[in-house]
């Protein structure tokens, strides 16, 4: 049975079913796990997270309440929890500031190392894996400490460093997605290596084509579209390069419908790593400043990516969305109250806690009067637990439901428009 409890009540042996925060603020790689280690318990208590949900069918439950009486009252004065909360309140903010600074240092070192590595590649020298793996491990460690920090830092790219910071960002995104998919540890590391090296073939692309601010002509497009093959040829000459890194380098611009390049492969022919690379590469590209376009917000980027039929593997894209904790506009989400709603718009101040318009109660399987709610993790907020598959819930009625909710109209149990009070009065 599930119980929502305060973090101060969590004990070793409990099974954590969900944490009341986004992926960015979750101090753990996993969203569900048995709490075994004292260090993990301390990390949870110091994280600033207020509530978690435990499953007592898979771990220990709540301790029995103490019997009432003078001794019990004396042993646990009412003011004690407030004192503890007040003492700890400043720590997460201070720790987050520290981690942002550590992330900036990691990104600066990574960017410099990638620039050196790519410079060597431009001169025809092989990539040295002894330099790549420690870099990937440092990026992975930064993600584990604070997953949002390094991704926020890498989004701040200018045109002169885009290629290098893009590689660092895709490395981080690949590591997280591999963890989200539950891949073995070796594959997680190699997915990070693949992300770091996926665009190394651009070193063979003339800079005037790579940074052209306008539309490419046919000849320039053919030059750009050769960079996966150029990168594959370069990496093939490097010792100890994994098949995963070679595969992602060559195929990160392929599409599930066969309309990608360089080989026009279809979904059945693409490895899971190539499918992951396609998603991570595009997401960072369209949320970054480029010579020829302004960036989309993360929420808008995800909305667009979900709408591109035939481009990405839907299952892996759903895992990617769940992993980064940013929800696409008009996406269906479940709140902690077990109500469903749609994401209304992006909130730059709280990118992982957008405003949601609720309309459905999961527990009673019934539609509700539409109402906007805050989803921040604090007093008065109803945090988002996860994204939901809209068509699985509402089938072909889903597009009409979204349109009706944006228009301020409610829907009944069949997804049919129900007249508003104003319409009934008229």
Short mmCIF file of C-alpha atoms in Angstrom, two decimals:
data_model
loop_
_atom_site.label_atom_id
_atom_site.label_comp_id
_atom_site.label_asym_id
_atom_site.label_seq_id
_atom_site.Cartn_x
_atom_site.Cartn_y
_atom_site.Cartn_z
CA UNK A 1 0.00 0.00 0.00
CA UNK A 2 1.25 3.49 -0.83
CA UNK A 3 1.72 6.14 1.87
CA UNK A 4 2.83 9.74 1.40
CA UNK A 5 5.09 10.69 4.30
CA UNK A 6 7.46 13.45 5.34
CA UNK A 7 11.14 12.90 4.61
CA UNK A 8 11.80 13.28 8.34
CA UNK A 9 9.80 10.04 8.87
CA UNK A 10 11.73 7.99 6.31
CA UNK A 11 13.73 5.03 7.68
CA UNK A 12 16.15 2.51 6.23
CA UNK A 13 14.29 -0.47 4.78
CA UNK A 14 11.49 1.61 3.27
CA UNK A 15 10.73 1.25 -0.44
CA UNK A 16 10.65 4.68 -2.08
CA UNK A 17 7.92 4.62 -4.74
CA UNK A 18 8.20 8.29 -5.74
CA UNK A 19 9.87 11.49 -4.60
CA UNK A 20 7.94 14.77 -4.55
CA UNK A 21 10.21 16.63 -6.93
CA UNK A 22 11.21 16.73 -10.56
CA UNK A 23 14.03 14.69 -12.05
CA UNK A 24 16.24 17.81 -11.89
CA UNK A 25 16.01 17.95 -8.09
CA UNK A 26 15.95 14.21 -7.35
CA UNK A 27 19.24 13.34 -5.59
CA UNK A 28 19.13 9.76 -6.91
CA UNK A 29 19.47 8.17 -10.32
CA UNK A 30 16.34 6.07 -9.82
CA UNK A 31 12.78 7.12 -9.06
CA UNK A 32 11.90 3.82 -7.25
CA UNK A 33 14.26 1.91 -4.98
CA UNK A 34 14.69 0.18 -1.63
CA UNK A 35 16.45 2.52 0.80
CA UNK A 36 19.32 0.42 2.18
CA UNK A 37 22.28 2.73 2.74
CA UNK A 38 22.61 5.27 5.58
CA UNK A 39 24.39 7.61 3.15
CA UNK A 40 21.35 7.57 0.85
CA UNK A 41 19.04 8.33 3.76
CA UNK A 42 21.22 11.28 4.76
CA UNK A 43 21.31 12.51 1.16
CA UNK A 44 17.51 12.41 1.03
CA UNK A 45 17.18 14.31 4.32
CA UNK A 46 19.63 16.98 3.17
CA UNK A 47 18.07 17.38 -0.29
CA UNK A 48 15.39 19.91 0.67
CA UNK A 49 12.63 17.54 -0.52
CA UNK A 50 9.66 17.60 1.83
CA UNK A 51 7.63 14.47 1.02
CA UNK A 52 8.03 11.01 -0.51
CA UNK A 53 5.68 8.12 -1.24
CA UNK A 54 6.57 4.69 0.18
CA UNK A 55 5.21 1.24 -0.68
CA UNK A 56 4.91 -0.87 2.47
CA UNK A 57 4.28 -3.99 0.35
CA UNK A 58 7.89 -3.82 -0.85
CA UNK A 59 9.60 -2.46 2.26
CA UNK A 60 8.95 -1.62 5.90
CA UNK A 61 6.03 0.63 6.73
CA UNK A 62 5.45 3.47 9.14
CA UNK A 63 6.39 2.93 12.77
CA UNK A 64 3.40 2.49 15.10
CA UNK A 65 2.25 5.73 16.68
CA UNK A 66 3.42 6.10 20.31
CA UNK A 67 0.80 5.75 23.00
CA UNK A 68 -0.56 9.01 24.32
CA UNK A 69 0.55 10.08 27.75
CA UNK A 70 2.75 12.52 29.65
CA UNK A 71 5.91 10.50 28.95
CA UNK A 72 5.28 10.44 25.21
CA UNK A 73 4.50 14.14 25.18
CA UNK A 74 7.67 14.92 27.08
CA UNK A 75 9.74 12.72 24.75
CA UNK A 76 8.53 14.42 21.58
CA UNK A 77 7.75 18.11 22.11
CA UNK A 78 5.65 19.62 19.35
CA UNK A 79 8.17 22.32 18.53
CA UNK A 80 11.04 19.91 17.81
CA UNK A 81 10.24 19.18 14.12
CA UNK A 82 10.01 22.91 13.42
CA UNK A 83 13.43 23.52 14.89
CA UNK A 84 14.97 20.74 12.78
CA UNK A 85 13.27 22.03 9.62
CA UNK A 86 14.38 25.58 10.28
CA UNK A 87 17.98 24.50 10.89
CA UNK A 88 18.16 22.55 7.64
CA UNK A 89 16.32 25.07 5.47
CA UNK A 90 19.38 26.96 4.28
CA UNK A 91 21.51 23.93 3.41
CA UNK A 92 19.97 22.87 0.07
CA UNK A 93 20.26 26.41 -1.32
CA UNK A 94 23.88 26.71 -0.24
CA UNK A 95 24.63 23.24 -1.57
CA UNK A 96 22.90 24.02 -4.86
CA UNK A 97 24.97 27.19 -5.27
CA UNK A 98 28.11 25.14 -4.60
CA UNK A 99 27.10 22.52 -7.16
CA UNK A 100 26.33 25.14 -9.80
CA UNK A 101 29.87 26.42 -9.34
CA UNK A 102 31.27 22.88 -9.51
CA UNK A 103 29.20 22.28 -12.67
CA UNK A 104 30.61 25.43 -14.25
CA UNK A 105 34.13 24.20 -13.48
CA UNK A 106 33.33 20.75 -14.90
CA UNK A 107 31.84 22.27 -18.05
CA UNK A 108 34.80 24.62 -18.49
CA UNK A 109 37.27 21.72 -18.19
CA UNK A 110 35.15 19.52 -20.44
CA UNK A 111 34.76 22.20 -23.08
CA UNK A 112 38.52 22.84 -23.15
CA UNK A 113 39.26 19.10 -23.35
CA UNK A 114 36.73 18.57 -26.16
CA UNK A 115 38.13 21.55 -28.07
CA UNK A 116 41.66 20.10 -27.77
CA UNK A 117 40.45 16.65 -28.78
CA UNK A 118 38.51 17.94 -31.76
CA UNK A 119 41.46 20.12 -32.75
CA UNK A 120 43.65 17.04 -32.82
CA UNK A 121 41.01 15.27 -34.90
CA UNK A 122 41.04 18.16 -37.38
CA UNK A 123 44.74 17.50 -37.84
CA UNK A 124 44.01 13.82 -38.52
CA UNK A 125 45.13 12.47 -35.14
CA UNK A 126 43.27 9.59 -33.52
CA UNK A 127 41.13 10.13 -30.43
CA UNK A 128 42.77 8.92 -27.22
CA UNK A 129 40.21 7.05 -25.13
CA UNK A 130 42.40 7.43 -22.05
CA UNK A 131 41.47 11.13 -22.16
CA UNK A 132 37.77 10.58 -22.99
CA UNK A 133 36.67 8.16 -20.27
CA UNK A 134 37.75 10.28 -17.24
CA UNK A 135 35.96 13.23 -18.81
CA UNK A 136 32.76 11.22 -19.16
CA UNK A 137 33.07 9.98 -15.58
CA UNK A 138 33.43 13.56 -14.31
CA UNK A 139 30.31 14.63 -16.21
CA UNK A 140 28.44 11.60 -14.83
CA UNK A 141 29.50 12.50 -11.28
CA UNK A 142 28.23 16.06 -11.76
CA UNK A 143 24.86 14.74 -12.93
CA UNK A 144 24.61 12.45 -9.91
CA UNK A 145 25.27 15.32 -7.50
CA UNK A 146 22.79 17.73 -9.14
CA UNK A 147 21.35 16.74 -12.46
CA UNK A 148 20.04 20.15 -13.43
CA UNK A 149 23.27 22.04 -12.82
CA UNK A 150 25.42 20.81 -15.69
CA UNK A 151 22.52 20.90 -18.19
CA UNK A 152 21.65 24.46 -17.22
CA UNK A 153 25.27 25.52 -17.64
CA UNK A 154 25.66 23.84 -21.04
CA UNK A 155 22.58 25.61 -22.40
CA UNK A 156 24.49 28.91 -22.21
CA UNK A 157 26.34 28.50 -25.50
CA UNK A 158 27.57 31.12 -27.92
CA UNK A 159 28.18 30.40 -31.60
CA UNK A 160 31.93 30.05 -31.12
CA UNK A 161 31.64 27.23 -28.59
CA UNK A 162 28.40 25.55 -29.70
CA UNK A 163 29.99 22.41 -31.15
CA UNK A 164 32.07 21.77 -28.01
CA UNK A 165 29.39 22.48 -25.40
CA UNK A 166 26.81 20.64 -27.49
CA UNK A 167 29.02 17.56 -27.20
CA UNK A 168 29.23 17.96 -23.40
CA UNK A 169 25.44 18.45 -23.14
CA UNK A 170 24.65 15.42 -25.32
CA UNK A 171 27.07 13.36 -23.20
CA UNK A 172 25.12 14.34 -20.06
CA UNK A 173 21.75 13.70 -21.70
CA UNK A 174 22.86 10.29 -22.97
CA UNK A 175 24.09 9.27 -19.51
CA UNK A 176 20.79 10.25 -17.93
CA UNK A 177 18.69 8.57 -20.62
CA UNK A 178 20.71 5.37 -20.33
CA UNK A 179 20.06 5.40 -16.57
CA UNK A 180 16.36 6.10 -17.15
CA UNK A 181 16.17 3.08 -19.47
CA UNK A 182 17.93 0.89 -16.91
CA UNK A 183 20.90 0.01 -19.11
CA UNK A 184 23.91 -1.76 -17.52
CA UNK A 185 26.64 0.42 -16.07
CA UNK A 186 29.08 -0.25 -18.91
CA UNK A 187 26.49 0.86 -21.45
CA UNK A 188 25.75 3.99 -19.41
CA UNK A 189 29.41 4.99 -19.59
CA UNK A 190 29.69 4.15 -23.28
CA UNK A 191 26.51 6.08 -24.03
CA UNK A 192 28.24 9.07 -22.44
CA UNK A 193 31.34 8.48 -24.58
CA UNK A 194 29.12 8.28 -27.66
CA UNK A 195 27.44 11.56 -26.76
CA UNK A 196 30.77 13.29 -26.27
CA UNK A 197 32.12 12.10 -29.65
CA UNK A 198 28.98 11.99 -31.79
CA UNK A 199 29.75 15.21 -33.69
CA UNK A 200 33.51 14.84 -34.07
CA UNK A 201 33.02 14.51 -37.83
CA UNK A 202 32.15 18.23 -37.95
CA UNK A 203 35.88 18.86 -37.69
CA UNK A 204 35.98 17.93 -41.39
CA UNK A 205 33.28 20.52 -42.21
CA UNK A 206 34.36 23.98 -43.40
CA UNK A 207 33.64 26.56 -40.69
CA UNK A 208 31.80 28.83 -43.14
CA UNK A 209 29.31 26.04 -43.81
CA UNK A 210 29.07 24.94 -40.17
CA UNK A 211 28.24 28.46 -38.93
CA UNK A 212 26.33 29.80 -41.93
CA UNK A 213 23.45 31.96 -40.58
CA UNK A 214 21.09 31.37 -43.50
CA UNK A 215 19.62 28.40 -45.32
CA UNK A 216 22.09 25.92 -46.79
CA UNK A 217 22.13 25.27 -50.52
CA UNK A 218 22.13 21.71 -51.85
CA UNK A 219 25.94 21.49 -52.05
CA UNK A 220 26.36 22.80 -48.50
CA UNK A 221 23.74 20.41 -47.21
CA UNK A 222 25.61 17.47 -48.72
CA UNK A 223 28.77 18.67 -46.96
CA UNK A 224 26.95 18.87 -43.60
CA UNK A 225 25.32 15.49 -44.09
CA UNK A 226 28.74 13.88 -44.53
CA UNK A 227 29.81 14.63 -40.93
CA UNK A 228 28.49 11.34 -39.44
CA UNK A 229 30.47 9.32 -42.00
CA UNK A 230 33.54 11.52 -41.52
CA UNK A 231 33.32 11.04 -37.76
CA UNK A 232 32.92 7.28 -38.13
CA UNK A 233 36.03 7.10 -40.32
CA UNK A 234 38.02 9.14 -37.81
CA UNK A 235 36.90 7.14 -34.76
CA UNK A 236 37.55 3.85 -36.55
CA UNK A 237 41.25 4.71 -36.42
CA UNK A 238 41.15 5.20 -32.64
CA UNK A 239 42.18 2.41 -30.28
CA UNK A 240 39.64 1.00 -27.80
CA UNK A 241 36.67 2.83 -29.31
CA UNK A 242 33.45 0.95 -28.53
CA UNK A 243 30.90 -0.25 -31.05
CA UNK A 244 28.34 1.93 -29.26
CA UNK A 245 30.30 5.14 -29.88
CA UNK A 246 30.89 4.21 -33.53
CA UNK A 247 27.20 3.40 -34.02
CA UNK A 248 25.93 6.65 -32.48
CA UNK A 249 28.47 8.73 -34.38
CA UNK A 250 27.35 7.24 -37.70
CA UNK A 251 23.60 7.01 -37.10
CA UNK A 252 22.49 9.88 -34.81
CA UNK A 253 20.83 11.61 -37.77
CA UNK A 254 18.82 8.58 -38.86
CA UNK A 255 15.03 8.54 -38.38
CA UNK A 256 12.59 5.79 -37.50
CA UNK A 257 10.77 6.26 -40.84
CA UNK A 258 13.96 5.89 -42.90
CA UNK A 259 14.13 9.55 -43.95
CA UNK A 260 17.37 10.32 -42.11
CA UNK A 261 21.01 10.14 -43.19
CA UNK A 262 23.58 8.89 -44.08
CA UNK A 263 22.11 5.40 -44.72
CA UNK A 264 18.34 5.95 -44.61
CA UNK A 265 17.88 3.19 -42.01
CA UNK A 266 14.45 2.43 -40.58
CA UNK A 267 13.46 1.71 -36.99
CA UNK A 268 14.12 -2.04 -37.11
CA UNK A 269 17.63 -1.38 -38.37
CA UNK A 270 18.55 1.18 -35.70
CA UNK A 271 20.11 0.21 -32.37
CA UNK A 272 18.74 1.54 -29.09
CA UNK A 273 21.88 3.68 -28.76
CA UNK A 274 21.40 5.32 -32.16
CA UNK A 275 17.77 6.07 -31.27
CA UNK A 276 18.90 7.60 -27.98
CA UNK A 277 21.53 9.69 -29.76
CA UNK A 278 18.98 11.09 -32.21
CA UNK A 279 16.77 12.32 -29.37
CA UNK A 280 19.55 13.81 -27.23
CA UNK A 281 21.21 15.51 -30.20
CA UNK A 282 18.02 17.16 -31.45
CA UNK A 283 16.81 18.24 -28.01
CA UNK A 284 20.02 20.07 -27.16
CA UNK A 285 20.26 21.56 -30.65
CA UNK A 286 16.78 23.09 -30.66
CA UNK A 287 17.06 24.43 -27.10
CA UNK A 288 20.39 26.17 -27.86
CA UNK A 289 21.22 29.44 -29.59
CA UNK A 290 22.39 28.69 -33.13
CA UNK A 291 23.78 30.95 -35.87
CA UNK A 292 20.55 30.55 -37.83
CA UNK A 293 17.79 30.31 -35.18
CA UNK A 294 16.72 31.29 -31.69
CA UNK A 295 16.27 28.48 -29.15
CA UNK A 296 12.94 26.98 -28.18
CA UNK A 297 12.10 26.61 -24.52
CA UNK A 298 12.54 23.04 -23.21
CA UNK A 299 8.75 22.59 -22.92
CA UNK A 300 8.16 23.84 -26.46
CA UNK A 301 11.00 21.67 -27.77
CA UNK A 302 9.48 18.55 -26.24
CA UNK A 303 6.04 19.44 -27.60
CA UNK A 304 7.49 19.77 -31.10
CA UNK A 305 9.53 16.57 -30.84
CA UNK A 306 6.48 14.59 -29.72
CA UNK A 307 4.56 15.89 -32.73
CA UNK A 308 7.14 14.82 -35.35
CA UNK A 309 5.76 11.53 -36.61
CA UNK A 310 8.33 9.02 -37.77
CA UNK A 311 11.33 10.88 -36.39
CA UNK A 312 11.99 9.31 -32.97
CA UNK A 313 11.32 6.05 -31.16
CA UNK A 314 8.17 6.91 -29.13
CA UNK A 315 9.11 4.65 -26.21
CA UNK A 316 12.58 6.11 -25.82
CA UNK A 317 11.29 9.66 -26.31
CA UNK A 318 8.77 9.05 -23.50
CA UNK A 319 11.63 7.88 -21.25
CA UNK A 320 13.63 10.97 -22.20
CA UNK A 321 10.72 13.27 -21.28
CA UNK A 322 10.27 11.46 -17.96
CA UNK A 323 13.98 11.64 -17.29
CA UNK A 324 14.54 15.37 -17.69
CA UNK A 325 11.49 16.37 -15.64
CA UNK A 326 10.26 19.04 -18.09
CA UNK A 327 6.81 18.40 -19.46
CA UNK A 328 5.68 19.36 -22.96
CA UNK A 329 2.97 21.97 -23.44
CA UNK A 330 -0.46 20.28 -23.79
CA UNK A 331 1.05 17.06 -22.42
CA UNK A 332 -1.04 14.91 -20.06
CA UNK A 333 0.37 14.65 -16.53
CA UNK A 334 -0.64 12.97 -13.29
CA UNK A 335 -0.43 15.02 -10.10
CA UNK A 336 0.23 13.71 -6.61
CA UNK A 337 -3.50 14.07 -5.86
CA UNK A 338 -4.16 11.45 -8.59
CA UNK A 339 -5.77 14.04 -10.83
CA UNK A 340 -4.92 14.36 -14.51
CA UNK A 341 -4.38 17.63 -16.28
CA UNK A 342 -2.70 19.29 -19.25
CA UNK A 343 0.39 21.50 -19.09
CA UNK A 344 -0.72 25.02 -20.02
CA UNK A 345 2.56 26.75 -20.78
CA UNK A 346 6.22 26.86 -19.81
CA UNK A 347 7.26 28.64 -16.62
CA UNK A 348 10.78 29.99 -16.95
CA UNK A 349 11.06 30.52 -13.19
CA UNK A 350 9.92 26.94 -12.46
CA UNK A 351 10.61 24.92 -15.62
CA UNK A 352 9.89 21.61 -13.88
CA UNK A 353 6.67 22.82 -12.23
CA UNK A 354 4.47 24.35 -14.95
CA UNK A 355 0.85 25.42 -14.39
CA UNK A 356 -1.60 22.57 -15.07
CA UNK A 357 -5.32 22.57 -15.88
CA UNK A 358 -6.83 19.55 -14.11
CA UNK A 359 -9.96 17.85 -15.45
CA UNK A 360 -10.01 14.15 -14.42
CA UNK A 361 -9.95 12.18 -11.16
CA UNK A 362 -8.12 8.85 -11.48
CA UNK A 363 -9.50 7.38 -8.24
CA UNK A 364 -13.15 7.87 -9.22
CA UNK A 365 -12.60 7.55 -13.00
CA UNK A 366 -14.62 10.69 -13.53
CA UNK A 367 -14.22 14.06 -15.19
CA UNK A 368 -13.92 17.16 -13.00
CA UNK A 369 -14.70 20.82 -13.57
CA UNK A 370 -11.56 22.19 -15.20
CA UNK A 371 -9.37 24.17 -12.80
CA UNK A 372 -5.83 25.55 -12.94
CA UNK A 373 -3.44 24.45 -10.19
CA UNK A 374 0.16 25.15 -9.20
CA UNK A 375 2.53 22.18 -9.25
CA UNK A 376 5.48 23.44 -7.22
CA UNK A 377 6.83 21.29 -4.41
CA UNK A 378 5.66 23.39 -1.49
CA UNK A 379 2.65 24.57 0.45
CA UNK A 380 -0.36 24.91 -1.84
CA UNK A 381 1.28 22.97 -4.67
CA UNK A 382 0.20 19.65 -6.18
CA UNK A 383 3.45 18.24 -7.65
CA UNK A 384 3.57 16.42 -10.97
CA UNK A 385 4.37 12.74 -10.45
CA UNK A 386 4.83 11.71 -14.09
CA UNK A 387 3.71 12.19 -17.67
CA UNK A 388 0.87 9.97 -18.87
CA UNK A 389 0.08 8.48 -22.29
CA UNK A 390 -2.90 10.57 -23.39
CA UNK A 391 -4.20 8.25 -26.10
CA UNK A 392 -4.07 5.34 -23.67
CA UNK A 393 -6.41 7.22 -21.36
CA UNK A 394 -8.73 8.97 -23.80
CA UNK A 395 -8.12 7.45 -27.25
CA UNK A 396 -9.27 9.44 -30.26
CA UNK A 397 -11.07 11.94 -27.99
CA UNK A 398 -7.78 13.42 -26.78
CA UNK A 399 -7.30 16.21 -29.39
CA UNK A 400 -10.86 17.40 -28.78
CA UNK A 401 -10.38 17.33 -25.02
CA UNK A 402 -7.26 19.51 -25.29
CA UNK A 403 -9.09 21.99 -27.54
CA UNK A 404 -12.07 22.13 -25.17
CA UNK A 405 -9.88 22.65 -22.11
CA UNK A 406 -8.05 25.53 -23.77
CA UNK A 407 -11.42 27.02 -24.70
CA UNK A 408 -12.60 26.77 -21.10
CA UNK A 409 -15.17 24.07 -21.79
CA UNK A 410 -15.59 20.92 -19.71
CA UNK A 411 -16.01 17.38 -20.99
CA UNK A 412 -18.18 14.55 -19.71
CA UNK A 413 -17.15 10.93 -19.17
CA UNK A 414 -17.23 10.17 -22.91
CA UNK A 415 -15.08 13.12 -23.89
CA UNK A 416 -18.10 14.95 -25.30
CA UNK A 417 -18.32 18.71 -24.80
CA UNK A 418 -20.64 19.57 -21.93
CA UNK A 419 -22.30 23.01 -22.05
CA UNK A 420 -20.86 25.56 -19.70
CA UNK A 421 -23.00 27.41 -17.14
CA UNK A 422 -23.01 30.46 -19.39
CA UNK A 423 -24.13 28.38 -22.39
CA UNK A 424 -26.90 26.76 -20.33
CA UNK A 425 -28.07 30.17 -19.10
CA UNK A 426 -28.21 31.46 -22.68
#
